Amino acid sequence: MLSKTNEKILVVQNLNVSYQKLKVLFDVSIEVNTGEVVAIVGRNGAGKTTLFRTIAGFIKKDSGSIFFKSKDIGSLPAYEVAQLGLKYIPQDKQVFSDLEVRENLELGSYATKDYNWDVVLEYFPKLKTLLKRKAGHLSGGERQMLLIAMALLGNPELVLMDEPTEGLAPHVINDLSHAFKEINKKTTLVIIEQNLPLTAEIANRVYSMKEGKIIAETVDKDDIKKMVFEKYL
Ligand SMILES: Nc1ncnc2c1ncn2[C@@H]1O[C@H](COP(=O)(O)OP(=O)(O)O)[C@@H](O)[C@H]1O
Ligand SMILES: [Mg+2]
C-alpha cells in the first residue's frame, strides 16, 4: 500500500513551451508527492494537455526542467519516459479499434513485458466480460477503462490522465472515481479534470491553470472540499 509521503516523485520547474512561434506554457512549476492524487483544472486552451505531453516526452520544451524520481527526464523521448514508469493516457481515448480488447491488452503486455492482467482487470471487472469484443465497439467509458488498464501494465509509479471522464455518463464517472481511489493505493496519479465535484472528491492537491500559467495551488483539505479552485477558472 502506497502512503502519501513528502518524497517528490515529479518536479516541474519553470517550464516554457511553444508550438512554433505560439508560446503556450509560461514558467509552469508543479510538484507531485509520491502517493498523491493531484488534479489540474482550467478552461479549454489553458495548456493542460501541452503540459502533460511535455512531461511525457512528446513535445520539446523551450526551457525549464522536469524531474521524475529525482532523475532529469526533460530531454528524454516518450518511450524512455514510459519505460522509467511514467505513463500518459491521452485525451483522445484512442484504442486499436479493429482489435479485440484482449489483443489491445496483449500489445500493452508486449510493450511492458507484463503479462499479468489479473491486477489491472481487478479495477475494472466489466472489462473481464468484454475481452473478446472489438475495441471499436466499446462505449466511451469502457474504452477509457481499457486505456487505463493498458497504462497500468508494467506497474508504473506515476500515471498522467488527460480528462479521463470527459463525455462520460454520471454512473460511469462514479465507477471510474472508485477505480481511481483503488489505483491510487499503488500508483501516484495526476489527473486533468473538468468535473469539479469529482476533483474535490479525489484530489489532495489542485493546480489551476489559466492562459498557460499556474495561477493557484490548493492543498488545504477543506478548501478542496469547498471547491475554492472554482474561482480561478
Ligand atoms: N499541435 C498544436 N499546434 C499549435 N497550437 C496548439 C497545438 N496544440 C495545442 N495548441 C494550442 O495551445 C494552447 C493550449 O492547448 P492545450 O494544451 O490543448 O490546452 P488544454 O488541454 O488546457 O485545453 C491552445 O491555444 C491551443 O490552441
Ligand atoms: Mg486538453
Short mmCIF file of N, CA and C and ligand atoms in Angstrom, two decimals, residues 42-50 88 91 162-163 166 192 194, ligand 2:
data_model
loop_
_atom_site.label_atom_id
_atom_site.label_comp_id
_atom_site.label_asym_id
_atom_site.label_seq_id
_atom_site.Cartn_x
_atom_site.Cartn_y
_atom_site.Cartn_z
N GLY A 42 -8.69 23.83 -15.37
CA GLY A 42 -8.53 25.03 -16.19
C GLY A 42 -9.37 24.90 -17.43
N ARG A 43 -9.71 26.03 -18.00
CA ARG A 43 -10.57 26.01 -19.19
C ARG A 43 -9.86 25.43 -20.40
N ASN A 44 -10.65 25.18 -21.44
CA ASN A 44 -10.07 24.70 -22.70
C ASN A 44 -9.06 25.72 -23.20
N GLY A 45 -7.93 25.23 -23.66
CA GLY A 45 -6.91 26.10 -24.21
C GLY A 45 -5.93 26.63 -23.18
N ALA A 46 -6.12 26.26 -21.92
CA ALA A 46 -5.25 26.78 -20.85
C ALA A 46 -3.82 26.24 -20.95
N GLY A 47 -3.66 25.07 -21.61
CA GLY A 47 -2.32 24.49 -21.74
C GLY A 47 -2.12 23.21 -20.97
N LYS A 48 -3.20 22.64 -20.46
CA LYS A 48 -3.11 21.44 -19.62
C LYS A 48 -2.54 20.25 -20.39
N THR A 49 -3.12 20.00 -21.57
CA THR A 49 -2.64 18.87 -22.38
C THR A 49 -1.18 19.08 -22.80
N THR A 50 -0.85 20.30 -23.15
CA THR A 50 0.54 20.60 -23.54
C THR A 50 1.49 20.29 -22.38
N TYR A 88 1.40 8.12 -19.65
CA TYR A 88 0.49 9.21 -20.02
C TYR A 88 -0.69 8.63 -20.79
N GLN A 91 -5.93 12.40 -24.10
CA GLN A 91 -7.32 12.85 -24.02
C GLN A 91 -8.21 12.17 -25.07
N ASP A 162 -5.39 12.42 -18.92
CA ASP A 162 -5.88 13.66 -19.52
C ASP A 162 -7.39 13.59 -19.74
N GLU A 163 -8.14 14.23 -18.87
CA GLU A 163 -9.61 14.28 -18.92
C GLU A 163 -10.25 12.91 -19.10
N GLU A 166 -14.19 12.84 -19.45
CA GLU A 166 -14.82 13.73 -20.43
C GLU A 166 -15.88 13.00 -21.26
N ILE A 192 -6.03 15.56 -15.23
CA ILE A 192 -6.65 16.78 -15.74
C ILE A 192 -8.14 16.53 -15.70
N GLN A 194 -12.18 18.31 -15.67
CA GLN A 194 -13.09 19.46 -15.75
C GLN A 194 -14.28 19.27 -14.80
MG MG B 2 -6.62 19.30 -23.18
#
